[in-house]
Amino acid sequence: MGKLRTLPAEDGFRMPGEFERHDGCIMIWPKRPGSWNYGAVKAREAFRSVALAIAESETVYMLAAPDVMENAHRMFFSAEHGASGAARTGRPDIRLIPMESDDAWARDVGPTFVVNENGEVRGIDWEFNAWGGTVDGLYAHWEKDDRVAEQVCRELGYPCYEAHPFVLEGGAIHSDGEGTVLVTEACLLSEGRNPMLSKEEIELRLKQYLGAEKIIWLKHGIYQDETNEHVDNVCAFARPGEVLLAWTDHKEDPQYAYSDGCLKTLEQETDARGRKFVVHKLPIPSRPICVTKEDLGGYEFEDGEDVREAGERLAASYVNFYLSNGGVIVPQFGDEADQKAVEILGRVFPERRIYPIAARDILLGGGNIHCITQQIPAGRNRQEE
């Protein structure tokens, strides 16, 4: 089946909110030695914890390259590691799918899904260039990653829109499901993505593909976020008209100016339905989370790949949570702010169970819990019809 060449908005499709009910979640089993130190051993434990928490209320589709498929199967289904959710419940809530990729950032390389009023679900295949291509991309080869979205749609039976050569990642957009999409200027206007397009032209593309009526442009994301400051690390919808914003009260921290700028924009703006935003401040860790010399010894970097340095500040943020159907999977960094983040998210999402997950080993790879997960909205796909 070929790709769709029409525009989703014209076909009656929209990007849903992440708080809406969905059918499942896509993840990718980690292996890249330049992202996951010491053979990805600790990273895989963290990914496993995230997947099992999500699998309690929805199916997890775990993509794994052939050379790590056996490891993934053992981690989820062997007696050595304990039974997975599938064994507990008798339903296939973790499904392993063989698929090559360059790294494990499912949010950014997987398809962005859109839905219509009839419950149909379709995917969008953006161009992926490792967060900046030859300008400031994080690795030199990303061909396998760029094929993931189309392959996922084919594997799971979803029609797929062709959006190449427009460069975009899933973490760069956040929707309220009712026509409002959050983005950051630092990311979408970066030189390594779509330099031939103006801000107005980029906004038009987002409206055409996401069914958006209004784009809210925040200036910055999280300080030193190597994705050029994805919005999903700094601000996320809890529900229409209500957002969570990464925050610090320490004015000497560079993040203060970034977050304060976001807050001012949100206070001045309304959403696509004319509502003023309710903003919940979610603290960043009380101290910077940094790469240590011990961490650095476990990486193997390829030529052209962005390298880590001892003392490098990582873009830690509790806003980078994942909403499963039944819970909130919340990153934890061994910081005193961990519990405060859990408490705030518990108040914002009283109907959901909170799953605190140790996520420093995911952060060391360059991202967080939201970055390694991509939702599949509830609806019908062509295989089921």
Coordinates of C-alpha atoms in Angstrom, one line a residue:
M1 CA 0.0 0.0 0.0
G2 CA 1.5 3.4 -1.1
K3 CA 1.6 6.5 1.1
L4 CA -1.1 9.0 1.1
R5 CA -0.3 12.3 -0.6
T6 CA -3.2 14.3 0.6
L7 CA -3.3 16.5 3.7
P8 CA -4.7 15.1 6.9
A9 CA -6.6 18.3 7.9
E10 CA -8.3 18.4 4.5
D11 CA -9.2 14.7 5.0
G12 CA -10.9 15.5 8.4
F13 CA -8.1 14.3 10.6
R14 CA -6.6 15.9 13.8
M15 CA -3.8 15.1 16.3
P16 CA -5.5 13.9 19.5
G17 CA -4.4 14.9 23.0
E18 CA -2.2 12.4 24.9
F19 CA -4.7 12.3 27.7
E20 CA -7.3 10.8 25.4
R21 CA -7.8 7.0 25.4
H22 CA -5.5 5.2 23.1
D23 CA -4.9 1.6 21.9
G24 CA -1.2 1.3 22.7
C25 CA 2.3 2.5 22.8
I26 CA 5.4 2.1 20.6
M27 CA 8.8 1.7 22.1
I28 CA 12.2 0.6 20.7
W29 CA 14.6 -1.7 22.5
P30 CA 17.9 0.3 23.2
K31 CA 21.3 -0.8 21.9
R32 CA 23.2 2.1 20.3
P33 CA 26.6 2.2 22.2
G34 CA 26.9 6.0 21.7
S35 CA 23.6 6.6 23.5
W36 CA 23.5 3.7 26.0
N37 CA 26.6 3.1 28.1
Y38 CA 28.0 -0.2 29.3
G39 CA 26.2 -2.3 26.8
A40 CA 22.8 -0.7 27.6
V41 CA 22.4 -3.0 30.6
K42 CA 21.0 -0.4 32.9
A43 CA 19.1 1.4 30.1
R44 CA 17.3 -1.8 29.3
E45 CA 16.2 -2.3 32.9
A46 CA 14.8 1.2 32.8
F47 CA 13.0 0.6 29.5
R48 CA 11.6 -2.6 30.9
S49 CA 10.2 -0.8 34.0
V50 CA 8.6 1.8 31.8
A51 CA 7.1 -0.8 29.4
L52 CA 5.7 -2.9 32.2
A53 CA 4.0 0.1 33.9
I54 CA 2.4 1.1 30.6
A55 CA 1.4 -2.5 29.8
E56 CA -0.9 -2.6 32.8
S57 CA -3.4 -0.5 30.9
E58 CA -2.5 -0.8 27.2
T59 CA -0.5 -2.8 24.7
V60 CA 3.2 -2.0 24.3
Y61 CA 4.7 -2.7 20.8
M62 CA 8.4 -3.1 21.4
L63 CA 10.5 -2.8 18.3
A64 CA 13.8 -4.6 18.4
A65 CA 16.6 -5.1 15.9
P66 CA 17.2 -8.8 15.1
D67 CA 20.5 -8.9 17.1
V68 CA 18.8 -7.8 20.3
M69 CA 15.5 -9.5 19.9
E70 CA 16.5 -12.5 22.0
N71 CA 17.6 -10.1 24.8
A72 CA 14.3 -8.3 24.7
H73 CA 12.4 -11.6 24.8
R74 CA 14.4 -12.8 27.8
M75 CA 14.0 -9.5 29.6
F76 CA 10.2 -9.6 29.3
F77 CA 9.3 -13.2 29.3
S78 CA 11.9 -15.4 30.9
A79 CA 11.6 -16.8 34.5
E80 CA 15.0 -15.1 35.2
H81 CA 13.4 -11.7 35.0
G82 CA 9.9 -12.5 36.1
A83 CA 6.8 -12.8 34.0
S84 CA 5.6 -9.7 32.1
G85 CA 2.2 -8.2 32.1
A86 CA 1.2 -10.6 29.3
A87 CA 1.8 -13.6 31.5
R88 CA -0.1 -12.0 34.5
T89 CA -3.2 -11.0 32.6
G90 CA -3.3 -13.5 29.8
R91 CA -3.5 -10.8 27.1
P92 CA -0.6 -9.7 24.8
D93 CA 0.1 -6.4 26.3
I94 CA 3.8 -6.5 25.3
R95 CA 4.4 -7.5 21.7
L96 CA 7.9 -7.7 20.3
I97 CA 8.3 -6.6 16.6
P98 CA 11.5 -7.1 14.7
M99 CA 12.6 -3.8 13.2
E100 CA 15.9 -2.0 12.6
S101 CA 16.5 1.5 13.8
D102 CA 19.5 3.7 14.5
D103 CA 18.5 4.4 18.1
A104 CA 15.6 4.1 20.5
W105 CA 13.7 7.4 20.4
A106 CA 10.2 6.1 19.4
R107 CA 8.5 9.5 20.0
D108 CA 10.7 11.2 17.5
V109 CA 11.1 8.5 14.8
G110 CA 7.7 6.8 15.0
P111 CA 4.7 8.0 13.1
T112 CA 2.6 10.9 14.5
F113 CA -1.0 9.5 14.6
V114 CA -4.1 11.5 13.7
V115 CA -7.7 10.5 14.0
N116 CA -11.1 11.5 12.5
E117 CA -14.7 11.6 13.8
N118 CA -15.3 8.1 12.5
G119 CA -12.6 6.6 14.7
E120 CA -10.2 6.0 11.8
V121 CA -6.5 6.3 12.7
R122 CA -3.7 7.3 10.3
G123 CA 0.0 7.9 10.7
I124 CA 2.2 10.7 9.5
D125 CA 5.8 10.0 8.3
W126 CA 7.9 13.1 8.8
E127 CA 11.4 13.4 7.6
F128 CA 13.8 12.6 10.4
N129 CA 17.4 13.9 10.3
A130 CA 18.8 13.1 13.8
W131 CA 17.7 16.5 15.3
G132 CA 19.5 18.7 12.9
G133 CA 21.1 16.8 10.0
T134 CA 24.6 18.1 8.9
V135 CA 24.1 21.3 10.8
D136 CA 23.8 20.0 14.4
G137 CA 22.4 16.5 14.2
L138 CA 23.4 14.1 16.9
Y139 CA 24.7 11.3 14.7
A140 CA 25.9 11.0 11.1
H141 CA 23.7 8.2 9.9
W142 CA 19.9 8.1 10.5
E143 CA 18.6 6.2 7.5
K144 CA 17.1 3.4 9.6
D145 CA 15.4 5.8 12.0
D146 CA 13.9 7.7 9.0
R147 CA 12.2 4.4 7.8
V148 CA 10.7 3.5 11.2
A149 CA 7.4 5.5 10.8
E150 CA 6.5 4.0 7.5
Q151 CA 7.4 0.5 8.6
V152 CA 5.4 0.8 11.8
C153 CA 2.3 1.9 9.9
R154 CA 2.7 -1.0 7.5
E155 CA 3.3 -3.5 10.3
L156 CA 0.3 -2.4 12.3
G157 CA -2.0 -1.7 9.3
Y158 CA -2.4 2.0 9.5
P159 CA -2.6 4.2 6.3
C160 CA 0.4 6.6 6.2
Y161 CA 0.7 10.2 5.0
E162 CA 3.9 11.2 3.3
A163 CA 5.2 14.4 4.9
H164 CA 8.8 14.3 3.5
P165 CA 10.8 16.5 3.1
F166 CA 9.3 18.4 6.1
V167 CA 11.6 17.7 9.0
L168 CA 9.8 17.2 12.4
E169 CA 10.0 14.9 15.4
G170 CA 7.1 13.8 17.7
G171 CA 8.6 15.4 20.7
A172 CA 8.6 18.8 19.0
I173 CA 4.7 19.1 19.0
H174 CA 2.1 18.7 21.7
S175 CA -1.6 18.8 21.0
D176 CA -4.7 19.5 23.2
G177 CA -6.8 17.5 20.7
E178 CA -9.1 20.5 20.1
G179 CA -7.0 22.5 17.6
T180 CA -4.2 23.9 19.8
V181 CA -0.6 22.7 19.3
L182 CA 2.4 23.8 21.4
V183 CA 5.9 24.1 19.9
T184 CA 9.2 25.9 20.6
E185 CA 10.9 28.4 18.4
A186 CA 14.3 27.1 19.4
C187 CA 13.4 23.8 17.9
L188 CA 11.2 24.4 14.9
L189 CA 13.1 27.4 13.7
S190 CA 16.5 25.8 14.1
E191 CA 18.8 25.9 11.1
G192 CA 19.1 22.1 10.8
R193 CA 15.4 21.3 10.2
N194 CA 13.5 23.4 7.6
P195 CA 15.8 26.4 6.9
M196 CA 14.1 27.2 3.6
L197 CA 10.7 27.8 5.3
S198 CA 9.6 30.8 7.2
K199 CA 7.9 30.7 10.6
E200 CA 4.6 31.3 8.9
E201 CA 5.2 28.5 6.4
I202 CA 6.1 26.1 9.1
E203 CA 3.0 27.0 11.0
L204 CA 0.9 26.3 7.9
R205 CA 2.4 22.9 7.5
L206 CA 1.6 22.0 11.1
K207 CA -2.0 23.1 10.6
Q208 CA -2.3 21.1 7.4
Y209 CA -0.9 17.9 8.9
L210 CA -2.1 18.1 12.5
G211 CA -5.6 19.6 12.0
A212 CA -4.5 22.5 14.2
E213 CA -6.2 25.8 14.3
K214 CA -3.7 27.6 16.5
I215 CA 0.0 27.1 17.1
I216 CA 1.4 28.5 20.4
W217 CA 5.1 29.3 20.0
L218 CA 7.1 29.1 23.2
K219 CA 10.5 30.6 22.8
H220 CA 12.6 28.0 24.6
G221 CA 12.5 24.5 26.1
I222 CA 14.8 23.0 28.7
Y223 CA 18.3 24.4 29.0
Q224 CA 20.9 22.4 27.0
D225 CA 18.3 20.0 25.6
E226 CA 20.2 18.6 22.6
T227 CA 17.0 18.2 20.6
N228 CA 17.1 22.0 20.1
E229 CA 14.6 22.2 23.0
H230 CA 11.7 20.0 22.3
V231 CA 8.4 21.3 23.7
D232 CA 7.6 17.9 25.3
N233 CA 10.4 18.5 27.8
V234 CA 9.1 21.9 29.0
C235 CA 5.3 22.1 28.6
A236 CA 2.6 19.5 28.2
F237 CA -1.2 19.5 28.1
A238 CA -2.9 17.8 31.0
R239 CA -6.3 18.4 29.3
P240 CA -7.7 21.2 27.1
G241 CA -6.9 24.6 28.6
E242 CA -4.6 23.2 31.2
V243 CA -0.8 22.7 31.0
L244 CA 2.2 21.6 33.1
L245 CA 5.2 23.8 32.8
A246 CA 8.8 23.0 33.9
W247 CA 9.8 25.5 36.5
T248 CA 12.5 26.7 38.9
D249 CA 12.4 29.5 41.4
H250 CA 16.2 29.9 41.2
K251 CA 16.8 33.0 39.1
E252 CA 20.5 32.3 38.7
D253 CA 19.7 29.0 36.9
P254 CA 19.5 29.5 33.1
Q255 CA 16.3 27.6 33.1
Y256 CA 14.5 30.3 35.0
A257 CA 14.6 32.7 32.1
Y258 CA 13.5 30.0 29.7
S259 CA 10.6 28.9 31.9
D260 CA 9.6 32.5 32.8
G261 CA 9.5 33.3 29.1
C262 CA 7.2 30.3 28.5
L263 CA 4.9 31.4 31.4
K264 CA 4.6 35.0 30.0
T265 CA 3.6 33.6 26.6
L266 CA 1.0 31.3 28.1
E267 CA -0.4 34.1 30.2
Q268 CA -0.8 36.3 27.2
E269 CA -2.3 33.6 24.9
T270 CA -5.6 31.8 24.6
D271 CA -6.1 28.3 23.0
A272 CA -8.0 27.6 19.8
R273 CA -11.3 27.7 21.7
G274 CA -10.5 31.1 23.4
R275 CA -9.7 29.7 26.8
K276 CA -7.0 31.2 29.0
F277 CA -4.5 28.6 30.1
V278 CA -4.4 27.1 33.6
V279 CA -0.7 26.6 34.3
H280 CA 0.7 24.1 36.8
K281 CA 4.3 24.6 37.7
L282 CA 6.3 21.4 37.8
P283 CA 9.7 21.8 39.4
I284 CA 12.9 20.7 37.6
P285 CA 15.4 18.8 39.8
S286 CA 16.8 20.9 42.6
R287 CA 20.3 20.4 41.3
P288 CA 21.6 19.8 37.8
I289 CA 21.8 16.1 36.7
C290 CA 25.2 15.8 35.1
V291 CA 27.3 13.2 33.3
T292 CA 30.0 11.7 35.5
K293 CA 33.4 10.3 34.6
E294 CA 32.1 6.8 35.4
D295 CA 29.2 7.3 33.0
L296 CA 31.5 8.5 30.3
G297 CA 33.7 5.4 30.4
G298 CA 30.8 3.2 29.1
Y299 CA 30.1 4.9 25.8
E300 CA 31.3 4.0 22.3
F301 CA 30.9 6.9 20.0
E302 CA 30.9 6.6 16.2
D303 CA 32.5 9.1 13.8
G304 CA 30.2 12.1 13.4
E305 CA 28.3 11.3 16.6
D306 CA 27.7 13.9 19.3
V307 CA 29.9 12.9 22.3
R308 CA 29.2 13.3 26.0
E309 CA 31.6 15.1 28.4
A310 CA 32.1 14.6 32.1
G311 CA 30.2 17.4 34.0
E312 CA 27.8 18.0 31.1
R313 CA 24.3 19.1 32.3
L314 CA 21.5 16.9 31.1
A315 CA 18.0 18.1 30.3
A316 CA 16.2 16.5 33.2
S317 CA 12.5 17.4 33.4
Y318 CA 9.5 15.8 35.1
V319 CA 7.3 17.2 32.3
N320 CA 8.6 14.4 30.2
F321 CA 6.1 11.9 31.6
Y322 CA 4.0 9.4 29.7
L323 CA 0.2 9.2 30.1
S324 CA -1.0 5.6 29.8
N325 CA -4.7 4.8 29.8
G326 CA -4.5 4.1 33.5
G327 CA -1.5 6.0 34.8
V328 CA 1.2 8.6 34.7
I329 CA 4.7 7.2 34.2
V330 CA 6.9 9.8 35.9
P331 CA 10.7 10.0 35.6
Q332 CA 12.7 10.0 38.8
F333 CA 16.3 11.2 39.1
G334 CA 17.3 10.6 42.7
D335 CA 16.7 14.2 43.5
E336 CA 14.7 15.8 46.4
A337 CA 12.3 17.2 43.8
D338 CA 11.2 13.7 42.7
Q339 CA 8.5 13.3 45.4
K340 CA 7.2 16.8 44.8
A341 CA 6.8 16.1 41.1
V342 CA 4.9 12.9 42.0
E343 CA 2.6 14.8 44.4
I344 CA 1.8 17.5 41.8
L345 CA 1.1 15.0 39.0
G346 CA -1.1 13.1 41.4
R347 CA -3.2 16.2 42.0
V348 CA -3.4 17.1 38.3
F349 CA -4.3 13.5 37.3
P350 CA -6.4 12.2 40.3
E351 CA -8.0 9.6 38.1
R352 CA -4.7 7.9 37.2
R353 CA -2.2 5.8 39.1
I354 CA 1.2 7.4 39.4
Y355 CA 4.2 5.2 38.4
P356 CA 7.5 6.7 39.6
I357 CA 10.3 5.2 37.5
A358 CA 14.0 5.7 38.0
A359 CA 15.0 7.4 34.7
R360 CA 18.6 8.6 35.1
D361 CA 19.8 5.9 32.8
I362 CA 17.3 7.0 30.1
L363 CA 18.4 10.6 30.6
L364 CA 22.0 9.6 30.0
G365 CA 21.0 8.4 26.6
G366 CA 19.8 11.9 25.8
G367 CA 16.1 11.9 26.6
N368 CA 13.4 10.9 29.1
I369 CA 10.3 8.7 29.4
H370 CA 8.2 10.7 27.0
C371 CA 11.0 10.5 24.4
I372 CA 11.0 6.7 24.3
T373 CA 7.3 6.2 23.9
Q374 CA 4.8 7.0 21.1
Q375 CA 1.1 6.6 21.6
I376 CA -1.3 4.9 19.2
P377 CA -4.8 6.5 19.5
A378 CA -7.9 4.5 20.1
G379 CA -9.7 3.7 16.8
R380 CA -9.8 1.4 13.9
N381 CA -7.1 0.5 11.5
R382 CA -7.4 -1.1 8.1
Q383 CA -6.4 -4.6 9.3
E384 CA -9.4 -4.6 11.6
E385 CA -12.0 -3.5 9.0

